[in-house]
Amino acid sequence: MTDIIQVLPDNIANQIAAGEVISRPASAVKELLENAVDAGATHIQLIVADAGKSLIQVIDNGKGMSATDARLCFERHATSKINKIDDLFHIKTMGFRGEALASIAAVAQVVLKTKRASDELGTYIEIENSVVKLQEPVAMEQGTSIAMKNLFFSVPARRNFLKSNASEMRHIIDEFIRVAMAFPAIFFSLTHNGQQVFHLESGSLKQRIAQLLGNQYNAKLVAVNERTDYMNIAGFVGKPETAKKTRGDQYFFVNNRFIKSAYLNHAVLTAFDSLLPKDSFPTYVLFIEVDPAVVDVNVHPTKQEIKFEDEKLIYAFVQAAVKHALAQFSIAPSLDFSLSADIQQLDAVAKPFTARDQQITSGGRLYQSFTQAHQAHKIEGAAKSELKSWPSFFTPPTTDVLTTNSTASTNFEFETPQQLPFEVVPNTTYLQVRNTYVVVPVKDGLAIVHQQLAHERVLYEKYSTAIHEKALATQRSLFPETLHVNAQDANLLTELLPELHKIGYMIEPFGHQAFVIQGIPADVQSGNERHAIELLLEQFKHFSSDVKFSKREKLIRCMARQQAIKADQTLSHQEMEQLIQQLLHCKVPNVTPTGAPTFTVFNEAYLDRLFGR
Ligand code: ADP
Ligand code: MG
């Protein structure tokens, strides 16, 4: 018998490993942008075609590479950023694993051009399937251009796995925003299919936030800026009025690296406390600076999750810093925050903490509040009590808005009830209780209907039919409203226009990131259409991407939820009657699309039992 184990050839091993780092165009974008940042570039251009499926190119004016390095950089574990294990604990660069370019070369055709300032000529390299096809000198300016073409051309299974262009583009824009947000001093641009989506001149963090998230934030940001000997925090939180109904623009950076952390998010949320309207989410862009030795960024292949040595301390610090900023804001609302935390301070945050800094901060109010007993933010007590409550925070209604009970809904969608769930007594009177429940005398007893949930079911079926079968009628607006959105939303809205039209919203693109609402559904009162669309975009974006719903399904669900009559709303008798009739005509009247019950029936037997009959 022969032995059967063999070592995989490099190109196959690379392709397998590439899956971890490069899973979609956006992950390549992230790696290439980070490399340009690491190379010290001050000017970075991102060019994509077909949402990155046919081309992703990053051109920077960074330090460039020698001819040998230009070849070496495509080897796995080839990096200039660490050379001993100890370096892992002092990482100041975005990259360090030396895997990105090797992965990219394994799954795309790559053209690299690079030149250092000191070299006469640069290097041109073509590479395919991890094999160098061509290398020659080239005349060029200092810097690097890496173009990757036909992503996953050698891995068709992967290629087929990619989502629609609009959806892949949304991921690219997300990654672009995260990098551009962290480095406001660097010029960035993004061009898609020849059209410029972003053109970000270097400036302050505040300006960058407005460039990326929209000018509406301009006067609505509160500066956060605290320093201790353990860590610094700088950035902005949106004033409470900018809070969104769904998880909105929330950015955490640790040592300039974007991270996702439900835990730290909660710290910010609790800092807002009662300042926020119920069920809404604050906007924030916060930069935490800590000694790289106390964080482990190497717990996730794309480094989006990190581990802190002392998570509770960071939690308490973030919470205290945001509280402090908000307190200042409410004491002196007219204070001009534009002066406080712009790029100079960001810069300062990025500087290593000196002994002098330490002395200054350890005398400061915030520092003492962390270290002295009976102070508001004394770490132990504060962190512990928050800790207990934080997981429960993420249970409904939040999760209810964002995710859905898909098992319940899919099961129910296919069952058509044989008979009506209840039969309303003819010419009866409806009774509304607590402006939320409709009590209906039915043949066999009594039904209690939740008006909001019932209406959500009604609208869900109505919009489903409209989109899948027959479009709803549109009424043309006499005074069409114009809607201005950021680039990300413009991309999404464009994607949704055909479906929106079917449910009665006639919206047309109107130049750069603007749209005109030409018409709305015939049975919707005009006046809040702009708000409705804004809300839709917001909800849609945050419909968590791992829920397996199609674009249409998400749209239908968002719209149904949004347009439903709310609890706490007085209904006329006619409105109640209409609602009940519509509910009874639904295919699945008994639950909402997310599986919540819409009504309960108390039948005769049950009522009799109550009275011992
Ligand atoms: P890492 O960033 O983890 O080191 P990469 O595979 O992304 O690994 O890059 C490998 C090496 O190639 C980097 O360490 C760097 O020396 C070099 N490199 C990559 N991109 C650039 C660039 N745009 N400019 C200069 N050098 C680069
Ligand atoms: Mg890298």
XYZ file of C-alpha atoms and ligand atoms in Angstrom:
641
model
C 0.000 0.000 0.000
C 1.265 3.448 -0.853
C 1.166 6.458 1.407
C -1.589 8.861 0.562
C -0.759 12.152 2.227
C 0.824 14.845 0.082
C 1.751 18.420 0.732
C -0.468 20.748 -1.295
C 1.216 22.734 -4.042
C 1.673 26.402 -3.091
C -0.971 27.799 -5.381
C -3.676 25.508 -3.988
C -2.603 26.131 -0.410
C -2.702 29.843 -1.127
C -6.160 29.613 -2.629
C -7.473 27.835 0.414
C -5.849 30.245 2.806
C -7.028 33.186 0.712
C -10.609 32.362 1.595
C -10.007 33.539 5.116
C -8.646 36.912 4.189
C -10.292 37.668 0.855
C -13.879 36.529 0.931
C -15.361 39.227 -1.306
C -14.267 42.351 -3.184
C -14.665 44.495 -0.083
C -12.094 42.483 1.847
C -9.508 43.063 -0.883
C -10.364 46.759 -0.803
C -9.757 46.860 2.920
C -6.368 45.147 2.660
C -5.144 47.299 -0.213
C -6.238 50.537 1.436
C -4.571 49.524 4.678
C -1.343 48.706 2.862
C -1.362 52.163 1.301
C -1.908 53.729 4.730
C 0.896 51.619 6.197
C 3.173 52.795 3.386
C 2.767 56.346 4.647
C 0.736 57.596 1.689
C -0.985 60.986 1.900
C -2.979 60.492 -1.287
C -4.912 57.267 -1.925
C -7.200 56.523 -4.832
C -9.504 53.539 -5.021
C -10.847 52.601 -8.418
C -13.342 49.792 -8.867
C -15.333 48.407 -11.761
C -18.378 46.136 -11.497
C -18.389 46.429 -7.735
C -14.845 45.099 -7.662
C -15.657 41.930 -9.549
C -13.669 42.959 -12.615
C -11.284 45.549 -11.158
C -10.032 46.817 -7.826
C -7.136 49.216 -7.995
C -5.460 51.244 -5.286
C -2.974 53.942 -6.212
C -0.928 55.547 -3.457
C 1.980 57.951 -3.100
C 3.524 55.982 -0.245
C 7.058 54.803 0.167
C 7.007 52.149 -2.584
C 9.013 48.936 -2.764
C 12.350 47.781 -4.126
C 12.367 45.369 -7.067
C 13.052 42.425 -4.749
C 10.367 43.422 -2.258
C 7.914 43.882 -5.093
C 8.322 40.218 -5.853
C 8.531 39.061 -2.276
C 5.421 40.841 -1.092
C 3.248 38.214 -2.796
C 4.757 35.373 -0.776
C 2.716 34.101 2.137
C 3.890 35.426 5.491
C 5.993 38.029 3.729
C 5.785 41.227 5.700
C 8.029 44.154 6.484
C 6.007 44.937 9.577
C 7.124 42.379 12.128
C 10.197 40.236 12.403
C 10.059 38.757 15.875
C 7.172 37.494 17.953
C 7.607 40.315 20.392
C 6.754 42.793 17.656
C 3.218 41.443 17.701
C 2.690 43.389 20.890
C 3.825 46.719 19.527
C 1.997 46.857 16.274
C 1.433 50.351 14.961
C 0.581 49.355 11.406
C -2.750 48.154 10.042
C -1.277 44.986 8.549
C 1.249 42.559 9.995
C 0.242 39.059 8.964
C 1.795 39.220 5.519
C -1.135 37.378 4.021
C -3.143 39.886 2.070
C -1.112 40.161 -1.096
C -0.428 36.411 -1.187
C -4.161 35.807 -0.920
C -4.978 38.361 -3.562
C -2.429 36.887 -5.958
C -4.026 33.488 -5.450
C -7.504 34.572 -6.465
C -7.064 37.333 -9.063
C -4.817 38.560 -11.835
C -2.613 41.214 -10.301
C -0.629 44.044 -11.811
C 1.759 45.838 -9.455
C 3.695 49.002 -10.172
C 5.864 50.433 -7.455
C 8.777 52.816 -6.991
C 10.693 54.176 -4.042
C 11.784 57.803 -3.956
C 15.444 56.813 -4.088
C 15.150 54.552 -7.148
C 15.541 55.752 -10.718
C 13.013 53.307 -12.109
C 10.127 51.437 -10.607
C 9.109 47.795 -10.929
C 6.254 46.390 -12.981
C 4.980 42.904 -12.145
C 2.177 40.779 -13.540
C 1.096 37.794 -11.525
C -1.552 35.144 -12.003
C -2.403 32.080 -9.904
C 0.412 33.104 -7.575
C 2.921 32.849 -10.446
C 4.906 35.838 -11.712
C 4.273 36.179 -15.466
C 6.249 39.297 -16.170
C 8.633 41.589 -14.356
C 10.287 44.649 -15.877
C 11.445 48.146 -14.959
C 8.988 50.984 -15.429
C 9.173 54.766 -15.292
C 6.780 56.185 -12.712
C 6.357 58.529 -9.741
C 7.072 57.399 -6.197
C 4.346 55.164 -4.802
C 2.477 51.982 -5.525
C -0.392 50.953 -7.729
C -1.924 47.523 -7.302
C -4.657 46.441 -9.678
C -6.461 43.167 -9.207
C -8.563 42.011 -12.083
C -11.229 39.356 -12.391
C -11.456 38.415 -8.753
C -11.989 34.685 -8.211
C -11.523 33.986 -11.943
C -9.685 30.812 -10.962
C -12.248 29.865 -8.309
C -15.609 29.929 -10.125
C -17.439 28.519 -7.116
C -16.397 31.559 -5.132
C -17.227 33.907 -7.931
C -20.751 32.561 -8.123
C -21.106 33.131 -4.445
C -20.764 36.888 -4.823
C -23.877 38.992 -4.348
C -25.350 41.550 -6.728
C -23.161 44.478 -7.739
C -25.163 46.844 -5.599
C -24.724 44.650 -2.595
C -20.984 44.090 -3.106
C -20.587 47.811 -3.712
C -22.283 48.525 -0.419
C -19.686 46.399 1.356
C -16.887 48.178 -0.502
C -18.242 51.564 0.524
C -18.481 50.358 4.135
C -14.817 49.359 4.146
C -13.788 52.518 2.365
C -15.607 54.643 4.945
C -13.964 52.798 7.825
C -10.461 53.421 6.531
C -11.117 56.969 5.350
C -12.731 57.851 8.672
C -9.678 56.720 10.619
C -7.260 58.839 8.579
C -8.797 62.240 7.918
C -5.373 63.700 7.165
C -5.070 61.482 4.084
C -6.754 62.329 0.794
C -9.015 59.502 -0.398
C -11.124 59.072 -3.483
C -13.381 56.297 -4.678
C -14.377 55.881 -8.290
C -16.864 53.253 -9.423
C -17.342 52.484 -13.121
C -15.803 55.816 -14.019
C -17.975 57.838 -11.642
C -16.533 59.463 -8.596
C -18.376 58.397 -5.450
C -16.108 60.062 -2.867
C -13.524 62.792 -3.119
C -12.205 63.467 0.360
C -9.740 66.291 0.766
C -7.577 65.960 3.818
C -8.974 67.816 6.811
C -10.174 67.495 10.378
C -12.003 64.485 11.713
C -15.112 66.594 11.975
C -14.894 67.513 8.318
C -14.280 63.904 7.399
C -17.369 62.805 9.312
C -19.459 65.337 7.422
C -17.916 64.236 4.110
C -18.640 60.599 4.811
C -21.878 60.592 6.774
C -23.496 63.749 5.469
C -23.521 67.449 6.182
C -26.480 67.119 8.480
C -23.984 66.212 11.199
C -22.083 69.455 10.912
C -23.556 71.307 13.852
C -24.668 68.224 15.689
C -21.527 66.617 16.995
C -20.231 66.726 20.534
C -16.502 66.343 20.994
C -15.230 63.561 23.214
C -11.700 63.906 24.394
C -10.210 62.349 27.500
C -6.785 61.131 28.361
C -5.537 58.935 31.155
C -2.299 57.128 31.665
C -3.875 53.935 30.446
C -5.671 55.143 27.352
C -6.977 58.078 25.390
C -10.275 58.581 23.700
C -11.103 61.183 21.092
C -13.805 61.713 18.557
C -17.426 62.729 18.435
C -20.845 61.583 19.470
C -23.957 62.855 17.723
C -26.230 65.062 19.780
C -29.273 63.111 20.952
C -31.410 64.481 18.120
C -29.228 62.701 15.565
C -30.019 59.319 17.105
C -31.461 56.855 14.676
C -34.248 54.347 14.937
C -31.972 51.548 13.946
C -28.333 51.047 14.651
C -26.972 53.934 12.667
C -23.570 55.374 12.086
C -21.495 53.866 14.827
C -17.750 53.685 14.508
C -15.251 52.466 17.033
C -11.572 52.502 16.286
C -8.888 51.078 18.489
C -5.455 52.359 17.567
C -7.039 53.527 14.312
C -8.372 50.097 13.478
C -12.125 49.807 12.974
C -13.604 47.241 15.320
C -17.003 45.808 16.025
C -17.819 45.593 19.685
C -21.303 45.181 21.077
C -19.779 45.592 24.485
C -18.266 49.021 23.886
C -21.324 50.034 21.947
C -23.278 49.392 25.072
C -20.923 51.600 27.040
C -21.778 54.526 24.776
C -25.448 53.760 24.890
C -25.648 53.751 28.642
C -23.699 56.998 28.738
C -26.528 58.613 26.801
C -28.948 57.094 29.246
C -32.208 59.032 29.329
C -31.013 61.578 26.785
C -31.977 59.279 23.949
C -35.500 58.717 22.784
C -36.670 55.186 23.489
C -35.446 52.519 21.079
C -33.008 54.736 19.274
C -29.298 54.508 18.677
C -26.692 57.218 18.972
C -24.281 58.166 16.235
C -20.653 58.099 17.204
C -17.144 58.063 15.823
C -14.727 57.269 18.614
C -11.028 56.573 18.605
C -9.501 54.713 21.493
C -5.769 54.780 21.810
C -4.124 52.205 24.062
C -0.729 50.658 24.333
C -0.713 47.966 21.606
C 0.589 45.573 24.236
C -2.795 45.500 26.004
C -4.850 44.552 22.970
C -4.719 41.464 20.859
C -5.708 42.247 17.292
C -4.731 38.828 16.143
C -7.888 37.001 17.159
C -9.680 37.408 13.836
C -8.360 36.982 10.270
C -9.647 40.364 9.153
C -8.820 41.886 12.528
C -12.295 43.290 13.098
C -12.521 41.850 16.538
C -9.939 42.420 19.176
C -9.306 41.343 22.714
C -8.504 43.801 25.442
C -6.403 42.872 28.379
C -8.838 44.692 30.612
C -12.185 45.013 28.948
C -14.014 46.387 31.962
C -11.621 49.228 32.307
C -12.101 50.217 28.682
C -15.853 49.964 29.112
C -15.897 52.260 32.100
C -13.543 54.656 30.421
C -15.613 54.933 27.257
C -18.767 55.381 29.244
C -17.267 58.050 31.470
C -15.746 59.962 28.581
C -19.021 60.079 26.684
C -20.955 61.054 29.801
C -18.518 63.823 30.459
C -18.794 65.132 26.916
C -22.574 65.063 27.032
C -22.654 66.803 30.388
C -20.566 69.607 29.025
C -22.891 69.817 26.108
C -26.044 70.135 28.126
C -24.519 72.663 30.500
C -23.288 74.800 27.668
C -25.247 73.910 24.577
C -23.981 76.907 22.611
C -20.354 75.973 23.062
C -18.647 75.605 19.721
C -17.326 72.118 19.601
C -15.748 72.519 16.221
C -12.658 73.838 17.944
C -12.177 71.013 20.347
C -11.565 67.614 18.870
C -10.413 68.077 15.337
C -7.379 66.660 13.752
C -4.818 68.291 15.990
C -6.180 66.446 18.916
C -6.559 63.261 16.991
C -2.935 63.618 16.172
C -2.155 64.126 19.790
C -4.055 61.004 20.629
C -1.976 59.090 18.145
C 1.227 60.247 19.821
C 2.730 57.974 22.425
C 1.870 58.904 25.940
C 4.739 60.713 27.610
C 5.659 60.875 31.250
C 4.576 64.485 31.285
C 1.182 63.586 29.864
C 0.860 60.995 32.530
C 1.516 63.506 35.232
C -1.024 65.926 33.829
C -3.776 63.389 33.488
C -3.231 61.655 36.766
C -4.000 64.987 38.444
C -7.141 65.376 36.332
C -10.719 64.956 37.352
C -11.456 62.049 35.083
C -8.452 60.080 36.145
C -9.366 60.478 39.766
C -12.900 59.488 39.150
C -11.552 56.178 37.916
C -9.210 55.540 40.730
C -10.821 56.895 43.863
C -13.544 55.224 45.823
C -16.981 56.886 45.906
C -16.395 58.522 42.560
C -18.923 58.241 39.787
C -16.800 56.143 37.524
C -14.797 54.114 39.991
C -14.067 51.134 37.814
C -15.113 48.169 39.896
C -18.615 49.106 40.909
C -19.579 50.839 37.728
C -18.286 48.200 35.402
C -19.816 45.370 37.344
C -23.320 46.709 37.497
C -23.280 47.564 33.796
C -21.985 44.143 33.017
C -24.943 42.459 34.508
C -27.445 44.326 32.445
C -25.756 44.509 29.128
C -26.665 41.220 27.472
C -30.328 41.697 28.162
C -30.155 45.021 26.473
C -29.801 43.350 23.142
C -32.986 41.385 23.412
C -36.239 42.794 22.000
C -37.410 45.228 20.932
C -34.048 45.928 19.363
C -33.489 42.494 17.949
C -37.063 42.460 16.922
C -36.469 45.363 14.588
C -33.277 44.072 13.151
C -33.553 40.371 12.944
C -36.504 38.185 12.553
C -37.743 34.940 13.763
C -37.317 33.311 10.408
C -38.381 29.841 11.429
C -41.718 31.070 12.610
C -42.361 33.156 9.550
C -41.251 30.706 6.916
C -43.308 27.988 8.458
C -46.367 30.103 8.564
C -46.061 31.570 5.104
C -46.927 28.300 3.457
C -49.964 27.363 5.469
C -53.164 28.848 4.276
C -55.784 28.556 6.974
C -58.774 26.491 5.929
C -61.257 28.710 7.647
C -61.403 32.163 9.154
C -59.699 32.330 12.525
C -62.744 33.991 13.989
C -66.118 35.107 12.742
C -67.125 38.624 13.691
C -70.674 39.051 14.989
C -72.630 40.983 12.306
C -73.184 44.710 12.913
C -71.227 44.580 16.093
C -69.438 47.325 17.965
C -65.646 47.345 18.275
C -63.964 48.546 21.397
C -60.469 49.992 21.569
C -58.608 49.393 24.827
C -55.562 51.446 25.841
C -55.410 52.732 22.274
C -53.636 49.507 21.395
C -56.032 46.566 21.460
C -59.230 46.131 19.536
C -61.778 43.967 21.282
C -64.094 42.196 18.875
C -67.204 40.182 19.795
C -66.948 37.017 17.714
C -69.315 34.174 17.129
C -67.748 31.917 19.670
C -66.652 34.489 22.240
C -64.271 37.372 22.129
C -61.164 38.260 20.118
C -58.476 40.716 21.152
C -56.437 42.088 18.295
C -53.177 44.002 18.641
C -53.659 46.880 16.213
C -50.017 47.409 15.295
C -49.117 43.777 14.834
C -52.299 43.090 12.913
C -51.718 45.994 10.605
C -48.151 44.912 10.033
C -49.443 41.570 8.805
C -51.984 43.290 6.556
C -49.358 45.562 5.000
C -46.867 42.754 4.641
C -49.261 40.799 2.473
C -50.320 43.866 0.575
C -46.739 44.807 -0.317
C -45.866 41.200 -1.102
C -48.677 41.003 -3.595
C -47.703 44.356 -5.040
C -44.122 43.329 -5.590
C -44.685 39.779 -6.737
C -47.931 40.197 -8.620
C -49.683 43.479 -9.246
C -48.119 46.860 -8.540
C -49.977 49.329 -6.336
C -51.337 52.561 -7.733
C -49.260 55.713 -7.413
C -50.546 59.233 -6.904
C -48.340 61.887 -8.437
C -47.192 64.498 -5.993
C -48.149 68.073 -6.789
C -45.054 69.338 -5.056
C -42.416 66.631 -5.436
C -40.017 66.497 -2.523
C -36.282 66.228 -3.023
C -34.254 63.853 -0.946
C -30.510 64.251 -0.369
C -28.624 61.221 0.864
C -25.024 60.182 1.347
C -23.201 58.086 -1.229
C -23.863 54.852 0.571
C -27.588 55.485 0.746
C -27.695 56.708 -2.844
C -26.295 53.385 -3.910
C -28.835 51.479 -1.861
C -31.788 53.604 -2.874
C -30.932 53.224 -6.552
C -30.953 49.516 -6.014
C -34.408 49.634 -4.415
C -36.129 51.996 -6.866
C -37.847 49.353 -9.032
C -39.291 47.568 -5.992
C -40.332 50.824 -4.369
C -42.155 51.733 -7.536
C -44.174 48.560 -7.291
C -45.396 49.463 -3.843
C -46.350 52.899 -5.060
C -43.312 55.117 -4.502
C -42.178 56.763 -7.705
C -38.698 58.076 -7.093
C -36.268 59.362 -9.659
C -32.528 59.989 -9.404
C -31.771 63.667 -9.568
C -28.066 64.254 -10.033
C -25.469 63.700 -7.397
C -26.891 61.803 -4.416
C -30.275 63.454 -4.797
C -33.652 61.961 -5.625
C -37.066 63.411 -6.350
C -40.132 61.742 -4.920
C -42.549 62.072 -7.821
C -45.337 59.985 -6.410
C -46.449 57.993 -3.400
C -48.908 55.130 -2.892
C -52.451 56.212 -3.656
C -53.680 55.343 -0.176
C -50.883 57.013 1.775
C -51.312 60.572 2.953
C -48.674 62.832 1.502
C -46.443 64.810 3.808
C -44.064 62.334 5.343
C -42.733 60.576 2.262
C -39.216 61.867 2.651
C -39.100 60.692 6.214
C -40.546 57.341 5.189
C -37.811 56.788 2.630
C -35.064 57.902 4.996
C -36.358 55.559 7.635
C -36.571 52.756 5.137
C -32.936 53.211 4.084
C -31.849 53.235 7.655
C -33.767 50.125 8.585
C -32.813 48.322 5.451
C -29.108 48.895 5.938
C -29.196 47.487 9.390
C -31.313 44.513 8.636
C -28.519 42.262 9.714
C -26.845 40.835 6.664
C -26.665 37.290 7.933
C -30.413 36.947 7.897
C -31.190 35.080 4.736
C -33.751 37.370 3.222
C -33.808 38.670 -0.297
C -33.667 42.368 -0.989
C -37.375 42.322 -1.790
C -38.307 40.521 1.354
C -36.337 42.972 3.442
C -37.981 45.898 1.715
C -41.438 44.455 2.257
C -40.762 43.763 5.910
C -39.263 47.184 6.550
C -42.113 48.975 4.832
C -44.805 46.947 6.573
C -43.299 47.612 9.944
C -42.767 51.239 9.239
C -46.171 52.041 7.791
C -48.220 50.040 10.284
C -50.606 51.861 12.611
C -48.759 52.187 15.875
C -49.856 51.181 19.328
C -51.098 54.144 21.325
C -53.050 55.545 18.440
C -56.752 56.197 18.667
C -58.759 54.493 15.928
C -62.229 55.392 14.753
C -64.858 52.684 14.658
C -64.567 52.553 10.913
C -60.806 52.180 11.078
C -61.131 49.307 13.524
C -63.660 47.585 11.357
C -61.492 48.003 8.279
C -58.440 46.667 10.052
C -60.246 43.567 11.272
C -61.712 42.890 7.836
C -58.333 43.259 6.188
C -56.745 41.000 8.755
C -59.365 38.333 8.183
C -58.590 38.444 4.482
C -54.915 37.770 5.017
C -53.435 34.459 4.021
C -51.762 34.124 7.403
C -53.743 36.382 9.733
C -52.562 34.941 13.014
C -48.943 36.132 13.119
C -46.750 39.003 11.976
C -44.021 38.279 9.435
C -41.650 37.879 12.358
C -43.914 35.389 14.083
C -45.537 37.501 16.791
C -49.218 36.741 17.400
C -51.645 39.325 16.019
C -54.701 38.299 18.039
C -56.029 35.953 20.693
C -59.501 34.426 20.875
C -61.245 33.647 24.128
C -63.889 31.145 23.194
C -67.079 30.289 24.954
C -65.659 27.230 26.651
C -62.796 29.268 28.031
C -65.065 32.030 29.258
C -67.409 29.496 30.854
C -64.539 27.854 32.614
C -63.496 31.203 34.038
C -66.857 31.429 35.732
C -67.000 27.827 36.790
C -69.803 26.998 34.390
P 1.127 42.951 5.672
O 0.428 44.229 5.366
O 0.428 42.156 6.705
O 2.565 43.131 5.945
P 0.600 42.322 2.928
O 0.493 41.037 2.213
O -0.591 43.199 2.927
O 1.045 42.006 4.400
O 1.823 43.122 2.348
C 3.114 42.535 2.346
C 4.195 43.584 2.326
O 4.202 44.263 1.085
C 4.004 44.677 3.358
O 4.536 44.313 4.613
C 4.749 45.838 2.727
O 6.110 45.780 3.033
C 4.575 45.604 1.245
N 3.512 46.446 0.675
C 2.262 46.073 0.411
N 1.523 47.089 -0.108
C 2.349 48.142 -0.188
C 2.198 49.501 -0.643
N 1.037 49.968 -1.119
N 3.294 50.308 -0.585
C 4.469 49.840 -0.103
N 4.670 48.583 0.343
C 3.634 47.733 0.303
Mg -1.420 44.429 4.517
